[in-house]
Coordinates of C-alpha atoms and ligand atoms in Angstrom, one line a residue:
X4 CA 101.7 103.0 76.9
X5 CA 101.4 106.5 75.3
X6 CA 102.6 109.2 77.5
X7 CA 99.8 111.8 76.1
X8 CA 97.0 109.4 77.6
X9 CA 99.0 108.3 81.0
X10 CA 99.0 110.2 84.1
X11 CA 102.3 111.3 84.9
X12 CA 102.2 114.3 87.2
X13 CA 105.8 115.3 87.2
X14 CA 106.7 118.0 89.3
X15 CA 109.1 120.9 88.2
X16 CA 110.3 122.3 91.5
X17 CA 112.0 119.9 94.4
X18 CA 109.3 119.5 97.1
X19 CA 111.0 121.1 100.0
X20 CA 109.6 118.6 102.6
X21 CA 111.4 115.6 101.1
X22 CA 114.9 115.0 103.1
X23 CA 116.1 111.9 101.2
X24 CA 116.5 111.5 97.4
X25 CA 114.1 108.5 97.2
X26 CA 111.1 110.5 98.5
X27 CA 112.6 113.5 96.5
X28 CA 112.2 111.4 93.3
X29 CA 109.1 109.7 93.6
X30 CA 107.2 112.7 94.3
X31 CA 109.3 114.8 91.3
X32 CA 108.3 111.9 89.3
X33 CA 104.9 111.8 89.9
X34 CA 104.9 108.0 91.4
X35 CA 103.1 108.9 94.8
X36 CA 101.2 111.5 96.5
X37 CA 100.9 112.2 99.8
X38 CA 97.0 112.3 101.0
X39 CA 98.2 112.5 105.1
X40 CA 101.1 112.2 106.9
X41 CA 102.3 108.8 106.2
X42 CA 99.7 108.1 103.7
X43 CA 100.2 107.9 100.2
X44 CA 98.4 107.6 96.8
X45 CA 100.3 105.5 94.3
X46 CA 100.0 107.1 91.2
X47 CA 100.3 105.0 87.9
X48 CA 103.9 105.1 87.4
X49 CA 104.6 104.2 91.1
X50 CA 101.8 101.6 91.3
X51 CA 103.7 99.7 88.1
X52 CA 107.1 99.7 90.2
X53 CA 104.9 98.7 93.3
X54 CA 103.4 95.7 91.8
X55 CA 106.4 94.3 90.1
X56 CA 108.2 94.4 93.3
X57 CA 105.2 92.5 95.0
X58 CA 105.4 90.3 92.1
X59 CA 108.8 89.4 92.8
X60 CA 108.5 89.0 96.6
X61 CA 105.7 86.8 95.7
X62 CA 107.5 84.5 93.3
X63 CA 110.0 84.0 96.0
X64 CA 107.8 82.8 98.6
X65 CA 106.2 80.6 96.4
X66 CA 109.5 78.9 95.4
X67 CA 110.3 78.6 99.1
X68 CA 107.1 76.4 99.7
X69 CA 105.1 79.6 101.3
X70 CA 101.2 79.5 100.4
X71 CA 99.7 82.6 99.6
X72 CA 96.5 84.0 101.0
X73 CA 94.8 87.1 102.1
X74 CA 93.5 88.2 105.3
X75 CA 91.6 91.4 106.1
X76 CA 92.9 94.8 107.4
X77 CA 90.6 95.3 110.1
X78 CA 90.7 93.1 112.9
X79 CA 88.7 92.3 116.1
X80 CA 90.2 93.8 119.3
X81 CA 89.2 90.8 121.2
X82 CA 91.3 88.7 119.0
X83 CA 94.3 90.7 120.1
X84 CA 93.2 90.3 123.9
X85 CA 93.7 86.6 123.7
X86 CA 97.3 87.3 123.0
X87 CA 97.8 90.3 125.5
X88 CA 98.8 92.7 122.9
X89 CA 95.9 94.8 122.7
X90 CA 97.0 97.0 125.7
X91 CA 100.5 96.3 124.9
X92 CA 100.9 97.8 121.6
X93 CA 100.4 101.1 122.4
X94 CA 99.4 104.2 120.5
X95 CA 101.0 102.7 117.0
X96 CA 97.7 101.1 117.0
X97 CA 94.8 102.7 115.1
X98 CA 91.8 101.8 117.1
X99 CA 88.0 101.9 115.4
X100 CA 84.7 101.3 116.6
X101 CA 82.1 100.0 114.5
X102 CA 78.3 101.0 114.4
X103 CA 77.7 98.2 117.0
X104 CA 80.2 100.0 119.3
X105 CA 82.4 97.0 118.5
X106 CA 86.1 97.6 119.1
X107 CA 88.2 96.9 115.9
X108 CA 91.6 98.0 114.6
X109 CA 93.5 98.4 111.5
X110 CA 96.1 95.5 111.3
X111 CA 99.7 96.3 112.0
X112 CA 100.9 92.9 111.7
X113 CA 98.6 89.4 111.7
X114 CA 100.2 87.0 114.3
X115 CA 97.0 86.6 116.1
X116 CA 94.4 86.5 113.2
X117 CA 96.8 83.6 111.4
X118 CA 96.8 81.8 114.7
X119 CA 93.4 81.9 114.8
X120 CA 93.0 80.8 111.6
X121 CA 95.3 77.8 112.2
X122 CA 93.9 76.6 115.0
X123 CA 90.3 76.3 113.7
X124 CA 91.4 73.7 111.6
X125 CA 94.9 72.0 112.4
X126 CA 94.5 68.9 114.8
X127 CA 97.2 66.6 114.3
X128 CA 101.0 66.4 113.2
X129 CA 99.9 65.9 109.8
X130 CA 98.5 69.3 109.2
X131 CA 102.3 70.6 109.4
X132 CA 104.5 72.0 108.7
X133 CA 102.9 75.1 107.1
X134 CA 103.9 78.6 106.0
X135 CA 101.3 80.7 105.0
X136 CA 101.5 84.6 103.9
X137 CA 99.8 87.4 102.5
X138 CA 100.7 90.8 101.0
X139 CA 98.7 93.3 102.4
X140 CA 98.3 96.7 103.7
X141 CA 99.4 97.6 107.4
X142 CA 98.8 100.7 109.3
X143 CA 101.0 101.6 112.2
X144 CA 100.5 105.1 113.5
X145 CA 104.2 105.7 113.6
X146 CA 105.4 108.8 116.1
X147 CA 107.3 110.2 113.2
X148 CA 106.4 109.0 109.6
X149 CA 109.0 110.2 107.4
X150 CA 111.0 109.9 104.4
X151 CA 107.8 109.1 102.3
X152 CA 107.3 105.4 101.7
X153 CA 110.2 104.4 103.8
X154 CA 108.4 105.2 107.1
X155 CA 104.7 105.4 106.1
X156 CA 101.7 104.8 108.5
X157 CA 99.9 102.9 106.0
X158 CA 102.3 100.6 104.1
X159 CA 102.5 97.5 102.1
X160 CA 104.1 94.4 103.6
X161 CA 104.4 91.0 103.1
X162 CA 104.1 88.7 106.2
X163 CA 104.3 85.0 106.2
X164 CA 103.8 82.9 109.1
X165 CA 105.4 79.2 109.9
X166 CA 103.8 76.2 111.7
X167 CA 105.9 73.4 112.8
X168 CA 105.8 70.7 115.6
X169 CA 108.9 71.4 117.2
X170 CA 112.1 73.8 117.1
X171 CA 113.9 71.8 114.6
X172 CA 111.2 71.9 112.2
X173 CA 110.7 75.6 112.9
X174 CA 114.3 76.3 112.3
X175 CA 114.0 74.8 108.6
X176 CA 111.0 76.9 108.2
X177 CA 113.1 79.6 109.4
X178 CA 116.3 78.8 106.8
X179 CA 113.7 78.8 103.9
X180 CA 112.7 82.3 104.4
X181 CA 116.1 83.3 105.3
X182 CA 117.3 81.7 102.1
X183 CA 114.0 83.3 100.1
X184 CA 114.8 86.8 101.3
X185 CA 118.5 86.7 99.7
X186 CA 117.2 85.7 96.6
X187 CA 114.2 88.4 96.6
X188 CA 116.4 91.2 97.2
X189 CA 119.1 90.1 94.8
X190 CA 116.5 90.0 91.8
X191 CA 115.4 93.7 93.3
X192 CA 119.0 94.6 92.4
X193 CA 119.6 94.9 96.0
X194 CA 122.5 93.9 98.5
X195 CA 120.6 93.0 101.6
X196 CA 123.1 92.1 104.5
X197 CA 121.4 89.5 107.0
X198 CA 121.9 90.9 110.9
X199 CA 121.3 89.5 114.6
X200 CA 118.5 91.3 115.3
X201 CA 116.3 92.1 118.5
X202 CA 113.2 90.6 118.7
X203 CA 111.3 93.4 120.1
X204 CA 107.5 93.6 120.9
X205 CA 106.7 90.2 119.0
X206 CA 109.4 88.3 121.2
X207 CA 111.3 85.1 120.7
X208 CA 115.0 84.2 120.4
X209 CA 116.2 84.2 117.1
X210 CA 115.6 86.8 114.4
X211 CA 117.4 88.6 111.5
X212 CA 116.9 91.8 109.9
X213 CA 117.7 92.2 106.4
X214 CA 119.4 95.4 105.8
X215 CA 120.5 97.7 102.9
X216 CA 123.4 99.8 103.3
X217 CA 122.7 103.7 102.8
X218 CA 123.7 106.6 104.3
X219 CA 119.9 107.6 104.5
X220 CA 119.0 104.4 106.7
X221 CA 117.5 104.7 110.2
X222 CA 119.5 102.1 111.5
X223 CA 122.8 101.7 112.8
X224 CA 124.7 98.7 111.6
X225 CA 128.0 96.9 112.3
X226 CA 129.1 94.1 110.1
X227 CA 132.0 92.2 108.5
X228 CA 132.4 93.7 105.2
X229 CA 132.9 90.6 103.3
X230 CA 129.4 89.9 103.8
X231 CA 128.2 92.8 101.8
X232 CA 129.4 91.0 98.5
X233 CA 128.6 87.5 99.3
X234 CA 125.9 87.4 97.0
X235 CA 122.6 85.5 97.0
X236 CA 122.3 81.7 97.0
X237 CA 120.5 81.7 93.6
X238 CA 117.3 80.5 92.3
X239 CA 118.3 77.1 91.8
X240 CA 118.7 76.1 95.8
X241 CA 117.1 73.2 96.6
X242 CA 114.4 74.3 99.5
X243 CA 113.6 70.5 100.2
X244 CA 117.3 70.0 101.0
X245 CA 119.2 70.9 103.8
X246 CA 119.7 74.9 103.9
X247 CA 121.7 75.2 107.0
X248 CA 125.1 75.4 105.3
X249 CA 123.9 78.5 103.4
X250 CA 122.6 80.0 106.4
X251 CA 125.8 79.1 108.8
X252 CA 127.9 80.3 106.1
X253 CA 126.5 84.0 106.3
X254 CA 125.5 84.1 110.3
X255 CA 129.0 82.9 111.0
X256 CA 130.3 86.3 110.2
X257 CA 129.8 89.3 112.4
X258 CA 126.5 91.5 111.4
X259 CA 124.3 93.1 113.9
X260 CA 122.1 96.1 114.5
X261 CA 122.9 98.7 117.0
X262 CA 120.3 96.9 119.7
X263 CA 122.5 93.8 119.4
X264 CA 126.0 95.1 118.6
X265 CA 128.8 94.4 121.0
X266 CA 131.6 96.5 120.6
X267 CA 134.3 94.3 122.5
X268 CA 132.9 90.8 120.2
X269 CA 133.2 93.0 116.9
X270 CA 136.7 94.1 117.5
X271 CA 137.6 90.1 118.5
X272 CA 136.0 88.6 115.6
X273 CA 136.5 91.1 112.6
X274 CA 139.6 92.1 111.2
X275 CA 140.5 96.1 111.3
X276 CA 140.2 96.5 107.6
X277 CA 136.9 94.4 107.3
X278 CA 135.1 96.3 110.4
X279 CA 132.1 98.3 108.7
X280 CA 129.9 100.5 110.7
X281 CA 127.2 102.0 108.7
X282 CA 123.7 102.9 108.2
X283 CA 121.0 101.0 107.0
X284 CA 117.6 100.4 105.8
X285 CA 115.7 97.4 107.1
X286 CA 113.6 95.9 104.2
X287 CA 112.9 92.6 106.0
X288 CA 112.5 90.9 109.6
X289 CA 112.2 87.4 110.5
X290 CA 111.8 85.7 113.9
X291 CA 111.5 82.5 115.2
X292 CA 109.2 83.0 118.4
X293 CA 108.4 79.5 119.5
X294 CA 105.2 78.8 121.2
X295 CA 104.5 82.5 122.4
X296 CA 101.2 82.8 120.2
X297 CA 100.1 79.2 120.2
X298 CA 100.4 79.3 124.1
X299 CA 98.6 82.3 124.8
X300 CA 96.0 81.4 122.2
X301 CA 95.6 77.7 122.4
X302 CA 97.0 76.4 119.0
X303 CA 97.7 72.8 119.6
X304 CA 98.4 69.7 117.4
X305 CA 98.4 66.2 118.7
X306 CA 102.1 65.1 118.3
X307 CA 102.5 61.2 117.1
X308 CA 102.6 60.2 120.6
X309 CA 99.1 61.2 120.9
X310 CA 99.9 64.1 123.5
X311 CA 98.6 67.8 122.2
X312 CA 101.2 70.5 122.2
X313 CA 101.3 74.0 121.1
X314 CA 102.8 74.6 117.7
X315 CA 106.3 76.4 117.1
X316 CA 105.7 79.6 114.9
X317 CA 107.9 82.3 113.3
X318 CA 107.0 85.4 111.4
X319 CA 108.6 86.6 108.4
X320 CA 107.9 90.2 107.0
X321 CA 109.1 92.3 104.0
X322 CA 108.6 96.0 103.6
X323 CA 107.2 96.1 100.1
X324 CA 106.5 99.4 99.9
X325 CA 109.8 100.6 101.6
X326 CA 111.4 98.5 99.2
X327 CA 110.6 101.1 96.6
X328 CA 112.3 103.6 98.3
X329 CA 115.1 101.5 98.9
X330 CA 115.7 100.6 95.5
X331 CA 116.0 104.5 94.5
X332 CA 118.4 105.1 97.4
X333 CA 120.5 102.4 95.7
X334 CA 120.1 103.2 91.8
X335 CA 119.7 106.9 91.2
X336 CA 121.8 109.6 89.7
X337 CA 121.5 113.5 89.7
X338 CA 119.2 113.2 87.1
X339 CA 116.6 110.8 88.4
X340 CA 115.7 107.2 89.0
X341 CA 117.9 104.4 87.3
X342 CA 115.4 101.4 87.9
X343 CA 117.0 97.8 87.5
X344 CA 115.2 96.2 84.6
X345 CA 113.5 93.7 86.9
X346 CA 111.3 96.6 88.6
X347 CA 111.2 99.2 86.0
X348 CA 107.9 100.6 85.3
X349 CA 108.5 100.5 81.4
X350 CA 111.4 98.5 79.8
X351 CA 112.1 101.1 77.1
X352 CA 111.3 105.1 76.7
X353 CA 110.7 105.9 73.2
X354 CA 111.2 109.7 72.7
X355 CA 109.7 111.1 69.7
X356 CA 111.7 114.6 69.0
X357 CA 109.0 115.9 66.6
X358 CA 105.6 114.8 67.4
X359 CA 103.4 115.8 64.6
X360 CA 106.1 115.1 61.8
X361 CA 104.3 112.5 59.9
X362 CA 107.5 110.5 59.4
X363 CA 108.5 110.6 62.8
X364 CA 105.3 109.6 64.2
X365 CA 105.0 106.7 61.9
X366 CA 108.5 105.3 63.0
X367 CA 107.9 106.0 66.6
X368 CA 104.5 104.1 66.1
X369 CA 106.2 101.2 64.4
X370 CA 108.9 100.7 66.9
X371 CA 106.1 101.2 69.8
X372 CA 104.0 98.6 68.0
X373 CA 107.2 96.1 68.0
X374 CA 108.4 96.5 71.5
X375 CA 104.9 96.1 72.8
X376 CA 104.6 92.7 70.7
X377 CA 107.9 91.6 72.0
X378 CA 106.9 92.4 75.8
X379 CA 109.2 95.2 76.2
X380 CA 106.9 97.5 77.8
X381 CA 107.6 100.9 75.8
X382 CA 106.2 104.3 76.9
X383 CA 106.3 106.5 73.9
X384 CA 106.6 110.1 74.8
X385 CA 104.4 111.3 71.6
X386 CA 103.5 114.8 73.7
X387 CA 104.3 117.7 71.6
X388 CA 106.7 119.1 74.2
X389 CA 110.3 120.2 73.3
X390 CA 113.4 117.6 73.1
X391 CA 114.8 118.8 76.0
X392 CA 111.9 118.6 78.5
X393 CA 111.1 115.1 77.2
X394 CA 114.8 114.0 77.9
X395 CA 114.6 115.4 81.2
X396 CA 111.5 113.5 82.2
X397 CA 112.9 110.1 80.8
X398 CA 115.9 110.4 82.8
X399 CA 113.9 111.4 85.9
X400 CA 111.8 108.6 85.4
X401 CA 114.5 106.2 85.2
X402 CA 113.5 103.7 82.7
X403 CA 116.7 101.3 81.5
X404 CA 116.6 102.2 77.8
X405 CA 115.7 105.4 75.7
X406 CA 115.2 105.2 72.1
X407 CA 115.1 108.3 70.9
X408 CA 113.8 109.1 67.0
X409 CA 114.0 112.5 65.3
X410 CA 113.3 113.4 61.8
X411 CA 117.2 114.6 61.3
X412 CA 118.4 111.0 62.4
X413 CA 115.5 109.5 60.4
X414 CA 116.8 111.4 57.3
X415 CA 120.1 109.1 57.5
X416 CA 118.4 106.0 58.5
X417 CA 119.4 106.5 62.2
X418 CA 118.1 106.5 65.7
X419 CA 119.8 106.6 68.9
X420 CA 119.6 104.1 72.1
X421 CA 120.8 105.5 75.6
X422 CA 121.5 103.5 78.4
X423 CA 120.2 105.3 81.2
X424 CA 122.8 103.5 83.8
X425 CA 125.6 104.0 81.8
X426 CA 124.7 107.1 79.6
X427 CA 126.2 105.1 76.9
X428 CA 124.7 105.8 73.4
X429 CA 124.1 103.7 70.3
X430 CA 123.3 105.2 66.8
X431 CA 122.1 102.4 64.7
X432 CA 119.2 102.2 62.3
X433 CA 115.7 102.1 63.7
X434 CA 115.3 98.5 63.0
X435 CA 118.3 97.3 64.5
X436 CA 117.6 99.5 67.6
X437 CA 114.3 97.8 67.9
X438 CA 115.4 94.3 67.4
X439 CA 118.3 94.8 69.8
X440 CA 116.4 96.3 72.7
X441 CA 113.8 93.4 72.2
X442 CA 116.4 90.8 72.8
X443 CA 117.8 92.8 75.7
X444 CA 121.2 93.1 73.8
X445 CA 122.1 96.4 75.7
X446 CA 121.9 94.9 78.9
Ligands
ATP524 P1 110.9 99.5 112.1 O1 112.2 99.0 113.1 O2 111.7 100.4 110.8 O3 110.1 100.3 112.5 P2 109.7 97.3 112.6 O4 111.2 96.4 113.1 O5 108.6 97.8 113.5 O6 110.4 98.3 111.2 P3 108.4 94.8 111.4 O7 107.4 94.5 112.4 O8 109.9 93.9 111.5 O9 108.9 96.2 111.2 O10 108.0 94.7 109.9 C1 108.4 94.2 108.8 C2 109.0 95.1 107.7 O11 107.9 96.2 107.5 C3 110.0 95.8 108.2 O12 111.5 95.0 108.0 C4 110.1 97.2 107.4 O13 110.6 96.7 106.2 C5 108.7 97.3 107.1 N1 107.8 98.1 107.8 C6 108.0 98.3 109.2 N2 107.3 99.4 109.4 C7 107.3 100.3 108.4 C8 106.8 101.4 107.9 N3 106.3 102.3 108.6 N4 106.5 101.9 106.6 C9 107.2 100.9 105.6 N5 107.5 100.1 105.9 C10 107.8 99.3 107.1
MG525 MG1 111.6 94.9 112.4

């Protein structure tokens, strides 16, 4: 992509309404624009990151055996009357009436709809187990939308739903999602800690929240510090095998959000030097809720003994759009974002220090074509701006590498590579710079 053709409305001033760094950088870097309280347009740069996050979430759901589908954003109120949640959900639900005076709502979550879809076809134990998911926009009319995409009203969520014959099998589905989540957040460059959580209005008896530690997080959390550096199980986990030991290893250590926190237990179980009390961002939440919805909505299957019983269900959410804020909270400096390579909107930023100079333009175009051909997704700053402004923009948008090309360097056959994360600079020939960037040799 050439910056002259791209749409990157960066702001010079720090927007006063933004209280946390991720919100400030997303606005300043031209990634999002607020259209109404808690409702954002995703501008091209932000949208590229969002799609990359979404794709990683998708790949790890697929790897864990979940099956993707897409449910609509609008739902019938009557569906929610079946579960009894239509009245219970309260003011967070955006209620809409269509031209036939039919009551509808913009979905805040999809337990009812997926249960309806499942019960329409599932008949026997042979139809189980199943995990279905979608990545779809949700609407919750939050009392206090704030911190940009962290607490939006319209936000993108991955929500998965599991269907099993009994509790033991449902726990295997739960474990699949538990492990998939750890791998997902790890690939996104985040250290997520699973914490025992309250089941809230969805109900049930087994639940974990996945929390990224950050001072700007809205949740108060308490955990054994050794959980933070435990690392993810890895992409070679056998999802058909027994995942319980991997889950146990993590749930054996104390970790709880404030609703579930027990100070006495914390003191007793965690040695003083490992007692971590901190703030965190909830990026995922998994629940096993048994037959709560299948009872209420009559979603039954015949067991091998011929008896029909309600299916056991769980639901598993990831805040896809919130993750973008969480990643910035974890990866930035005073000059801007520092994207992990896996989600960077572009791989390499090429800075042309003298646009319009034939030789410099030709060198930049050559580097651009080669990096493009090797899939490095270059962004070429070919605008007629001063070098200083180009450096500032490139630092702000935080691409992992910068290739700096100017007439003075070219005379000596040199270009410069800057590694955004470390600030490290390498001077080398343009050919070497391009081929090493193409190989990923600076990472
Ligand atoms: P919170 O406690 O932050 O309000 P929640 O517990 O109501 O979230 P869930 O129903 O568990 O949310 O939704 C699954 C995931 O969706 C959450 O873990 C979070 O990452 C994300 N999420 C929830 N509400 C929002 C929101 N208003 N804006 C952005 N992401 C959200
Ligand atoms: Mg939650």
